[in-house]
Short mmCIF file of C-alpha atoms in Angstrom, two decimals:
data_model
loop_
_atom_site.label_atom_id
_atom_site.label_comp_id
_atom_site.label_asym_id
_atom_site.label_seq_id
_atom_site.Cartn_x
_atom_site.Cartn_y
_atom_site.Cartn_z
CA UNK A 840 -56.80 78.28 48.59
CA UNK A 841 -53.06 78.24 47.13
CA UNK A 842 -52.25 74.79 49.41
CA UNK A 843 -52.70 72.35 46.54
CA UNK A 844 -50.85 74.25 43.74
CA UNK A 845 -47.77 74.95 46.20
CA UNK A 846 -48.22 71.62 47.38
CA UNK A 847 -47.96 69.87 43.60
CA UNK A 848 -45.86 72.64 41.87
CA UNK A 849 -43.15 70.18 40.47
CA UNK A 850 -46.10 68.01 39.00
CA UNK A 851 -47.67 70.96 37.24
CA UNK A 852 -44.47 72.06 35.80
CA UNK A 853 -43.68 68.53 34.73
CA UNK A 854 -47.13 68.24 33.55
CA UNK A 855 -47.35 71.00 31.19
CA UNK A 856 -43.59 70.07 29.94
CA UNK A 857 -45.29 66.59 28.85
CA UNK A 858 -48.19 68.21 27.10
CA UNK A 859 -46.09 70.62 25.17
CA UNK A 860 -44.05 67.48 24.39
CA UNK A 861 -46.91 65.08 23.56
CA UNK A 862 -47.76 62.52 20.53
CA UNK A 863 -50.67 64.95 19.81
CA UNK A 864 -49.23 68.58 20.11
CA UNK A 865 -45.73 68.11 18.71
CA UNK A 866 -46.43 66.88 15.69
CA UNK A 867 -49.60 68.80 15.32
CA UNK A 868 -48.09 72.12 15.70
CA UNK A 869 -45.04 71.74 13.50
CA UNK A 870 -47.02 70.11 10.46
CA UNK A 871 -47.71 73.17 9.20
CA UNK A 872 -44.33 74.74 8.78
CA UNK A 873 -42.94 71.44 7.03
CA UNK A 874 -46.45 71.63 4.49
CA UNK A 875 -44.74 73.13 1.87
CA UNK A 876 -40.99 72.29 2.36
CA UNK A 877 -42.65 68.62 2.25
CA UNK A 878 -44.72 69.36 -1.16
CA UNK A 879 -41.34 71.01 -2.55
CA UNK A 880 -39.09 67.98 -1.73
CA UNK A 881 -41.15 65.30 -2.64
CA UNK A 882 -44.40 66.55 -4.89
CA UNK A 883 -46.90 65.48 -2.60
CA UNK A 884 -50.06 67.33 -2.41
CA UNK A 885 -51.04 69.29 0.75
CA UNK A 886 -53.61 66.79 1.40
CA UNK A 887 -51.45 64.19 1.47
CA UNK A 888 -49.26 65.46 4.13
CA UNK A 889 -52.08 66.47 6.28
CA UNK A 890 -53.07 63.32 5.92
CA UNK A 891 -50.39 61.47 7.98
CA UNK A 892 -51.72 63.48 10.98
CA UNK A 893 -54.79 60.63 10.63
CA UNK A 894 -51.81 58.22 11.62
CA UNK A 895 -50.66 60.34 14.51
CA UNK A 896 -53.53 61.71 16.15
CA UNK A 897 -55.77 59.20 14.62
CA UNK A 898 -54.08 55.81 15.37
CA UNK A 899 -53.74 58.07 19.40
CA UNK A 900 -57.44 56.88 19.00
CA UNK A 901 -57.46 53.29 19.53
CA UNK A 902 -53.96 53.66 21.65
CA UNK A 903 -55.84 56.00 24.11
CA UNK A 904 -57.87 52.72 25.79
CA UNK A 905 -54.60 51.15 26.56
CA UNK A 906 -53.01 53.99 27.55
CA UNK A 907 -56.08 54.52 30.19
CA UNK A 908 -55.69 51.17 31.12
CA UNK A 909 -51.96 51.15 32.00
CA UNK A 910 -52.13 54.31 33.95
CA UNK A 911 -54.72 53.07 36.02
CA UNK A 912 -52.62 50.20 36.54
CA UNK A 913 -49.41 51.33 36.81
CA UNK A 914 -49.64 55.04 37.75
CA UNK A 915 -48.73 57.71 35.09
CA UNK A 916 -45.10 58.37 35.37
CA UNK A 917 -44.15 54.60 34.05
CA UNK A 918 -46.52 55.02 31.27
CA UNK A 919 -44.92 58.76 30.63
CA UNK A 920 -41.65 58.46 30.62
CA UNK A 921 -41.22 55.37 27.89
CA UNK A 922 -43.54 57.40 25.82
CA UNK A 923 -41.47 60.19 25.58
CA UNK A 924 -38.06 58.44 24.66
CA UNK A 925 -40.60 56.60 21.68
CA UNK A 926 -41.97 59.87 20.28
CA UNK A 927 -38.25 61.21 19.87
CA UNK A 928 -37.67 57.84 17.91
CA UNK A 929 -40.49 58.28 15.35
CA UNK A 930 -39.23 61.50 14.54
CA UNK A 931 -35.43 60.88 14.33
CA UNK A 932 -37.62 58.19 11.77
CA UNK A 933 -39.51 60.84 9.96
CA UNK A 934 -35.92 62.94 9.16
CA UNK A 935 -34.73 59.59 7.16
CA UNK A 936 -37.49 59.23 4.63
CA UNK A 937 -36.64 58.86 1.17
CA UNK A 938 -39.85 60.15 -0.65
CA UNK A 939 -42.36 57.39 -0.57
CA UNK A 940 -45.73 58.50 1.18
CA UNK A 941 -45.83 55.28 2.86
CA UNK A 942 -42.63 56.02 5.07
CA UNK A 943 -44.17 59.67 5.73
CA UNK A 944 -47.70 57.84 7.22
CA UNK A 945 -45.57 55.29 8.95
CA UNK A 946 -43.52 58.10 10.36
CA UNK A 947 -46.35 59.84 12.00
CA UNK A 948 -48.42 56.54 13.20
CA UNK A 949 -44.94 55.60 15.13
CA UNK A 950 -45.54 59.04 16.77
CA UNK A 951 -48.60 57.97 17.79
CA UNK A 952 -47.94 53.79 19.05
CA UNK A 953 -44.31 54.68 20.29
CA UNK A 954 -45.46 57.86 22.19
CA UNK A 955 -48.70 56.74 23.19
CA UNK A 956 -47.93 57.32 26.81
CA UNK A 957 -47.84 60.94 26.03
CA UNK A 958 -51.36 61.71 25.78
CA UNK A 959 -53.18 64.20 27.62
CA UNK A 960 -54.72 60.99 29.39
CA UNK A 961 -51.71 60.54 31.15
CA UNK A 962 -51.14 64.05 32.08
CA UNK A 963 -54.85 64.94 33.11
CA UNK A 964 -55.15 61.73 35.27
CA UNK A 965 -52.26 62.47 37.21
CA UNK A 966 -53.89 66.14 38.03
CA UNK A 967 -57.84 64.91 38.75
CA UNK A 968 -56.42 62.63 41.15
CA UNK A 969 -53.97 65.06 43.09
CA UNK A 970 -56.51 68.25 43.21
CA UNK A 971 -59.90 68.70 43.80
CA UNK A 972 -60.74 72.52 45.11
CA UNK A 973 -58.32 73.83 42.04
CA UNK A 974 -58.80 71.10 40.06
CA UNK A 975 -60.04 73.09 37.04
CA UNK A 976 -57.14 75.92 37.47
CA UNK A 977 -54.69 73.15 38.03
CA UNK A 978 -55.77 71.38 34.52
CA UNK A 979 -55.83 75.05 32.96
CA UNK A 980 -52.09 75.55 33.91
CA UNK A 981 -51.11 71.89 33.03
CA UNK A 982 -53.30 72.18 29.66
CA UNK A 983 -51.11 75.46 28.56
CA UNK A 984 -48.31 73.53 27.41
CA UNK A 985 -50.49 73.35 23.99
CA UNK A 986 -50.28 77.06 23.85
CA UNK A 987 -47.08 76.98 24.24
CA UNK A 988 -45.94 74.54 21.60
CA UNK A 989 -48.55 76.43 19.60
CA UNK A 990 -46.83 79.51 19.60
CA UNK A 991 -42.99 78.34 19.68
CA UNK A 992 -43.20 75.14 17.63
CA UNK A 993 -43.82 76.45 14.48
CA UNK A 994 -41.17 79.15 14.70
CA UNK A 995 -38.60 76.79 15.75
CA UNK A 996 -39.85 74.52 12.75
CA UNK A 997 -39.80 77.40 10.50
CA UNK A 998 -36.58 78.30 11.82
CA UNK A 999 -34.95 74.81 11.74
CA UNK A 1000 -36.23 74.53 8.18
CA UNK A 1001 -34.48 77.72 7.05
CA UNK A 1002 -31.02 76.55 8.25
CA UNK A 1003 -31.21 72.69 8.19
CA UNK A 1004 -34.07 72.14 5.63
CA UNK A 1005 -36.89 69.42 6.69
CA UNK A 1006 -34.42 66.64 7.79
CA UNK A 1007 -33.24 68.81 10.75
CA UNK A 1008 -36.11 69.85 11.27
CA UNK A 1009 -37.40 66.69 12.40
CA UNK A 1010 -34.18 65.39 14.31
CA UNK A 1011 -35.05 69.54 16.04
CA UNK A 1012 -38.33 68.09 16.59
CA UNK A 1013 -37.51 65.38 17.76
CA UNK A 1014 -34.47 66.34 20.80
CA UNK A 1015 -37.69 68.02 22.65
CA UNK A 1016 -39.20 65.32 23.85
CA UNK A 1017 -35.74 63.61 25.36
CA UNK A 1018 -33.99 67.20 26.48
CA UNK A 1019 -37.50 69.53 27.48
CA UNK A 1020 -39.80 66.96 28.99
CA UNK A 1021 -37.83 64.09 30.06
CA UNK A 1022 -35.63 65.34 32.61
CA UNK A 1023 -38.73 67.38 34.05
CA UNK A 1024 -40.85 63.94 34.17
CA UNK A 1025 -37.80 62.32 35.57
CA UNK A 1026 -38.06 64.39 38.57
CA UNK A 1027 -41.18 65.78 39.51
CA UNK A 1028 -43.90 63.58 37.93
CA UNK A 1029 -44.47 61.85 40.88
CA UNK A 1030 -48.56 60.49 41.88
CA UNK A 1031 -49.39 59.72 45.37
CA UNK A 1032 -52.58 57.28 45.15
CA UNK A 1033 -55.61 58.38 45.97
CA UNK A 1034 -57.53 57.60 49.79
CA UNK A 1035 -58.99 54.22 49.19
CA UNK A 1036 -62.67 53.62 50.16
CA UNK A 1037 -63.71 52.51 53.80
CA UNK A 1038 -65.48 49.70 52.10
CA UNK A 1039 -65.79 48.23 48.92
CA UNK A 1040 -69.67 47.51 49.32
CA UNK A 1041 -69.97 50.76 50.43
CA UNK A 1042 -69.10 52.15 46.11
CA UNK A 1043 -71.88 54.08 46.25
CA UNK A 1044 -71.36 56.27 49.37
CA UNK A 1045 -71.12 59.89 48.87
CA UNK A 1046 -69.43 60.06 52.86
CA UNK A 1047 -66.92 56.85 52.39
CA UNK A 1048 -64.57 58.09 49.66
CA UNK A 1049 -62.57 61.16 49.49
CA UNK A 1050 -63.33 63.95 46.46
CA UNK A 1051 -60.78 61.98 44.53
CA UNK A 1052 -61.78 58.02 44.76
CA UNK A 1053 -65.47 58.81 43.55
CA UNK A 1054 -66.80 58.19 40.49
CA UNK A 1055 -69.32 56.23 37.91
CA UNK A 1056 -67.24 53.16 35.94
CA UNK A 1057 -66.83 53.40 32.07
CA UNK A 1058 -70.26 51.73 31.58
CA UNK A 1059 -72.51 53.75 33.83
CA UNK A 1060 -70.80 56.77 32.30
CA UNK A 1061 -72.09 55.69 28.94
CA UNK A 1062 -75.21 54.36 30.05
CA UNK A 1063 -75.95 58.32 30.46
CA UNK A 1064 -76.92 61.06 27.98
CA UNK A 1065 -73.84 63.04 29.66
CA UNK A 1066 -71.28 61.16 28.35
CA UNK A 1067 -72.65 61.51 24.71
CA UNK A 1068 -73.42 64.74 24.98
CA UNK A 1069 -70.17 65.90 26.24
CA UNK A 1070 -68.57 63.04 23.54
CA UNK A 1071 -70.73 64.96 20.47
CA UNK A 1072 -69.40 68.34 21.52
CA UNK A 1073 -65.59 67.58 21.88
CA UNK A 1074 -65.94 66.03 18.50
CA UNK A 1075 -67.75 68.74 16.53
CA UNK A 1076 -65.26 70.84 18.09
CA UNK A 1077 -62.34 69.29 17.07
CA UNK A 1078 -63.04 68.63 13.61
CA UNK A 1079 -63.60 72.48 13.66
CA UNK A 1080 -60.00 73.96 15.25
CA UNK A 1081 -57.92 70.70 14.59
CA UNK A 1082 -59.08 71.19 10.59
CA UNK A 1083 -57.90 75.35 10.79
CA UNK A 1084 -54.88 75.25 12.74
CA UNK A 1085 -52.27 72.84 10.65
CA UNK A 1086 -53.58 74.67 7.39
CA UNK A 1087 -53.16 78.50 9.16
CA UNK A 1088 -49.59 78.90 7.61
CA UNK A 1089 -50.64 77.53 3.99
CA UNK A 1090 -53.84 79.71 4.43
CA UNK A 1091 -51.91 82.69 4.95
CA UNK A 1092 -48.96 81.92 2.93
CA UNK A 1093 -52.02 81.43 0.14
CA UNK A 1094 -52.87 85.34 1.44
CA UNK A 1095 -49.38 86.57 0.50
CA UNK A 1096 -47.67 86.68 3.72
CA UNK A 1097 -44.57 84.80 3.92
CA UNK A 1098 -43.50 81.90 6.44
CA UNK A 1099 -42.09 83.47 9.14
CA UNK A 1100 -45.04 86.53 9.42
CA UNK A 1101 -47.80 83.78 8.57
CA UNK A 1102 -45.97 81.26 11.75
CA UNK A 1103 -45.87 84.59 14.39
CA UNK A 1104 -50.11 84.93 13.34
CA UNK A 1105 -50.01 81.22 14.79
CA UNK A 1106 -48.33 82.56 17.66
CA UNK A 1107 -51.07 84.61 18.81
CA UNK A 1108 -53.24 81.71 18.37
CA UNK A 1109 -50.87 80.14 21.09
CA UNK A 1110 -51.36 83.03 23.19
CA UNK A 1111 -54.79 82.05 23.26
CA UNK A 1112 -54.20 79.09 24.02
CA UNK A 1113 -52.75 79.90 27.06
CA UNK A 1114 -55.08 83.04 27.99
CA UNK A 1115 -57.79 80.65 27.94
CA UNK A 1116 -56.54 78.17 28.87
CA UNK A 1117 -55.81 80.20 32.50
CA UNK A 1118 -59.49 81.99 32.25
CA UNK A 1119 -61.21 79.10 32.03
CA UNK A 1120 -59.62 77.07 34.55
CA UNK A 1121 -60.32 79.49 36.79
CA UNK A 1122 -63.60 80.35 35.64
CA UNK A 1123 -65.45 76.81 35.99
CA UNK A 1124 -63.86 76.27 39.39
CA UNK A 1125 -66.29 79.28 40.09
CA UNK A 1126 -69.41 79.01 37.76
CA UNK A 1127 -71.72 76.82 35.79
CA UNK A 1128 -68.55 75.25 33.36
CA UNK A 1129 -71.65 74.28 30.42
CA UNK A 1130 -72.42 78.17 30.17
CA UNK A 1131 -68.61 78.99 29.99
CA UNK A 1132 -68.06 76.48 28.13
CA UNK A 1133 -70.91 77.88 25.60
CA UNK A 1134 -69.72 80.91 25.57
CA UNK A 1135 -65.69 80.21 24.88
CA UNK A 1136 -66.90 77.81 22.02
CA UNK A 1137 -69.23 80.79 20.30
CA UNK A 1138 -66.32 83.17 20.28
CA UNK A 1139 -64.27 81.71 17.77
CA UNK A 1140 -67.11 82.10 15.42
CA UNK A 1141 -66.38 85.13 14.39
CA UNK A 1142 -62.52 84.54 14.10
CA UNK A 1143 -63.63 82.04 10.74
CA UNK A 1144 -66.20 84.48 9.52
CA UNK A 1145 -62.71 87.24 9.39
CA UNK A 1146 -60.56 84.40 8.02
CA UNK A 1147 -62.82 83.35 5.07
CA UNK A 1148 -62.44 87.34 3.84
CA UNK A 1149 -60.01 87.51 1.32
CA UNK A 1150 -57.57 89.70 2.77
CA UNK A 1151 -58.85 91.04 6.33
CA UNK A 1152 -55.63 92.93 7.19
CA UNK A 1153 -52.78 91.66 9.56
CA UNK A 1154 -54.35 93.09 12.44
CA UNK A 1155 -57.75 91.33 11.66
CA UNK A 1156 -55.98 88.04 10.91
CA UNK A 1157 -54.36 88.06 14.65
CA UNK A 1158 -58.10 88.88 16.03
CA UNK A 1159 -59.34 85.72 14.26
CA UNK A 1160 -56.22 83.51 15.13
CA UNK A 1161 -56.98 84.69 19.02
CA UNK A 1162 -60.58 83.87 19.02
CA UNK A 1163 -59.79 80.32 17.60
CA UNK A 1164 -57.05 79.56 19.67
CA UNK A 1165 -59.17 80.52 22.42
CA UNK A 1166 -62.10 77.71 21.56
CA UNK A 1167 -58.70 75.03 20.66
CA UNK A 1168 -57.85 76.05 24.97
CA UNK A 1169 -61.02 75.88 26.43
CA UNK A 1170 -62.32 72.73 24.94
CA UNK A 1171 -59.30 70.17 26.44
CA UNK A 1172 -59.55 71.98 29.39
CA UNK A 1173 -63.28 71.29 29.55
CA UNK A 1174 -62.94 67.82 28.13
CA UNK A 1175 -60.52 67.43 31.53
CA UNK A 1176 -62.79 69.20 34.09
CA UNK A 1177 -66.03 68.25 32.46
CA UNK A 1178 -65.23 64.18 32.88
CA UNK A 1179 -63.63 64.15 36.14
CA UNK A 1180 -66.91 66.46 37.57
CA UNK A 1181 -69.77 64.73 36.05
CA UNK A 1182 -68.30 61.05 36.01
CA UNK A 1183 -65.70 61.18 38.87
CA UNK A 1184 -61.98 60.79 39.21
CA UNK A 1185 -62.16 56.90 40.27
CA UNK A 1186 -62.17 55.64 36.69
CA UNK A 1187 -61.09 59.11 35.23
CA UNK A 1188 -58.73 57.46 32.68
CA UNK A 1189 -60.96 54.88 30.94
CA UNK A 1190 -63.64 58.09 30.40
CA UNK A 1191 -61.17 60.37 29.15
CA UNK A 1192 -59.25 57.91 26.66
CA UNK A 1193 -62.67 57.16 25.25
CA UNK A 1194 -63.52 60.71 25.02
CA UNK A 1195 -59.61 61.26 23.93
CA UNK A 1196 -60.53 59.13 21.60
CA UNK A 1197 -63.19 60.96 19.71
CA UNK A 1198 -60.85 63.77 20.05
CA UNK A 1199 -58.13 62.31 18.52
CA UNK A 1200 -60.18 60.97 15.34
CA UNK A 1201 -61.41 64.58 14.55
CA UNK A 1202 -57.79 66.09 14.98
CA UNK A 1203 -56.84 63.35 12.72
CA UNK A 1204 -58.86 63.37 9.79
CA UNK A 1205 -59.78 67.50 9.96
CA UNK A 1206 -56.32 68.73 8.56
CA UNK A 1207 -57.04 66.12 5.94
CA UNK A 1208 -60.33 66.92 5.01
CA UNK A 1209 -60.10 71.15 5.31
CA UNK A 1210 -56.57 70.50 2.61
CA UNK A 1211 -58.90 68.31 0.67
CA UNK A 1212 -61.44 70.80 0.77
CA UNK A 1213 -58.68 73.07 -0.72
CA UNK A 1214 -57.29 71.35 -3.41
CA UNK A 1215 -60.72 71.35 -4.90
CA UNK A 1216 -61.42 74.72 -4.15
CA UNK A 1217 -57.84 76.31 -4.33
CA UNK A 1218 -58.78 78.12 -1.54
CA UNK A 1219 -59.90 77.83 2.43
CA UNK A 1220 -62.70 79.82 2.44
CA UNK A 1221 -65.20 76.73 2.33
CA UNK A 1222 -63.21 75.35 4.86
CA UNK A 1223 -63.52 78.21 7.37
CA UNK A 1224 -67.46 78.58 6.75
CA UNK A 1225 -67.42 75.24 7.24
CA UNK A 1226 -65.35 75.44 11.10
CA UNK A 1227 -68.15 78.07 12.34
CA UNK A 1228 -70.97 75.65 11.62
CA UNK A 1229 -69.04 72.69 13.71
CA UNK A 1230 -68.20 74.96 16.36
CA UNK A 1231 -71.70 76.42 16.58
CA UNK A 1232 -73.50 73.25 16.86
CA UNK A 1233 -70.40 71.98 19.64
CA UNK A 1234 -71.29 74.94 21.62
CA UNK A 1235 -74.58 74.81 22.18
CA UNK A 1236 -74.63 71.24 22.91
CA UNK A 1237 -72.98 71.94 25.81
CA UNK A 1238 -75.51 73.62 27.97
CA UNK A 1239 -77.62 70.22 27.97
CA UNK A 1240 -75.28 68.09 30.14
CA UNK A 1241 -77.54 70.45 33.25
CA UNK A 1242 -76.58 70.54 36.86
CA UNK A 1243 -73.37 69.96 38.10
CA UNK A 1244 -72.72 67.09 40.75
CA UNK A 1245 -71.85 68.13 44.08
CA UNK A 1246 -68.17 68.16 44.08
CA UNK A 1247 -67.98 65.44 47.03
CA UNK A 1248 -70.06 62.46 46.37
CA UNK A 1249 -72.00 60.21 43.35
CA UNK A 1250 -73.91 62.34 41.57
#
């Protein structure tokens, strides 16, 4: 059962090195710690920071179609490896800015155009088409570089801040992506293509492809009520964790704890990150992934409910940041598995980028919205009330996509 992760080691490793590294994680995770070093400088509200993670992750959006398109026609490692050497440009941009919002928003959407081929499309497609018994475990492990960055990103931020102040900071930022993830891409993200089909009239055939060269094309996949389903859920979900996590640091800072305590509680939501990451990997390679999907996505619940309180205590505070990292791990690993089970890896990357896509929108207009949310309210309890309805309704949705397909086969 270990063959195919001993087999692919070097493209796991390079894998998760590219996700920590990504146009979506990197500058999601260190937002936070440059909120109010940004503010300070320059005036800006907190809302209008947030909002150049619309650029970013938003504009990742309508880049995720081409970036499906050019990995299924060019492989993933030439689509990888000019993305990262772009996203370590738009941040070497970001440390010049001179205060005008504009340069800040044009920063952050050359994150997203210039290290477009960073996305977890390219990362995920490389794994659905390399396992298929560990497929889910493999994605898990790939998938924890967000836990990672979650957990050391915004203390190297904070850190980089304290002895360089924001400019630094973002040239800091910025050397990951060329010294971390490059050299690891370099050498080990290497795709064999998958078995071809016997036939090409014979699409259809659950006995003439292999487990990875099956699959429905984008249309037939949103022909179904699946792909909505599964598209409604990642979405509610998103706007949920994606709105909490680049406002945790404010939030707490807002509690009284200062930077460096309040960017260590956003460690342990890294740590989830990872945990579940790992559990449910391993978990839907096993069981019904809808009902663990339900139940990862319910957890996190509570985890608002203690952050709305005013002051629930340090220890309380790490609960809560656990429980929500754990929903912000299982739901990209489930977006992964999810697609490549019910719809097939054949046309994996045209699904996922529109599916990305929805993802990407939420995680881009969320940290806006919750900081909006809070500079009417002066305060983030609204906004927390507000993440345990979304995630909630994203949950239970879930359960609805119904039986599995057969893991060989059209479904």
């Amino acid at each position: 059962m270990q063959s195919e992760l001993r087999q692919h080691w070097r493209l796991l490793l390079a894998a998760s090195a590219g996700v920590v590294c990504s146009s979506i994680v990197l500058p999601f995770y260190t937002i936070g710690a440059l909120l109010k070093p940004l503010t300070e400088a320059f005036g800006w509200s907190r809302a209008d920071v947030q909002t150049a993670l619309v650029f970013s992750t938003g504009l990742g959006a309508l880049t995720s179609f081409g970036v499906g398109w050019l990995n299924d026609r060019y492989g993933p490692r030439p689509v990888a490896l000019p993305g990262l050497l772009g996203l370590a440009l738009a941040f070497f941009f970001a440390a010049n800015m001179n205060g005008s919002l504009w340069m800040l928003y044009l920063a952050y959407g050359s994150m997203a155009v210039l290290g477009a081929g960073t996305t977890p499309v390219t990362w995920t497609r490389a794994l659905t088409t390399q396992f298929d018994r560990q497929r889910g475990l493999a994605l898990g492990i790939a998938l924890t570089g967000t836990g990672v960055c979650a957990i050391l990103a915004p203390l190297y931020t904070v850190m980089l801040v304290e002895h360089f102040g924001w400019r630094g900071a973002f040239i800091g930022i910025g050397l990951l992506p060329l010294l971390l993830a490059g050299p690891l891409v370099w050498a080990g993200f290497h795709v064999k293509p998958p078995v071809k089909p016997v036939a090409e009239g014979t699409a259809h055939s659950s006995s003439s492809f292999s487990a990875a060269d099956w699959g429905l094309t984008l249309g037939e996949a949103a022909s179904g009520y699946r792909f909505w389903i599964l598209g409604a859920s990642i979405f509610l979900v998103y706007l949920a964790v994606s709105g909490i996590s680049p406002n945790l640091i404010a939030a707490l800072g807002d509690k009284g704890y200062p930077p460096a305590v309040a960017a260590a509680a956003q460690s342990a939501y890294g740590l989830a990150i990872i945990g579940s990451r790992l559990v449910v990997g391993f978990l839907v390679d096993r069981f019904w992934a809808p009902g663990v999907a339900l139940v990862s996505l319910l957890l996190p619940v509570a985890g608002c409910l203690l952050l709305a309180n005013a002051d629930p205590g340090f220890v309380l505070i790490l609960v809560a940041c656990s429980l929500i990292g754990f929903a912000a791990g299982a739901e990209l690993d489930l977006m992964a598995y999810l697609t490549a089970r019910y719809f097939g890896p054949r046309h994996y990357a045209k699904i996922y980028a529109v599916l990305y896509a929805l993802l990407a929108i939420a995680g881009g207009v969320a940290p806006m919205l919750f900081a909006k949310l809070y500079d009417r309210t002066a305060s983030y309890t609204a906004s927390f009330h507000v993440a345990a309805a979304l995630l909630v309704v994203g949950a239970v949705l879930l359960p609805l996509l119904g039986r599995q397909p057969p893991t060989k086969g059209h479904p």
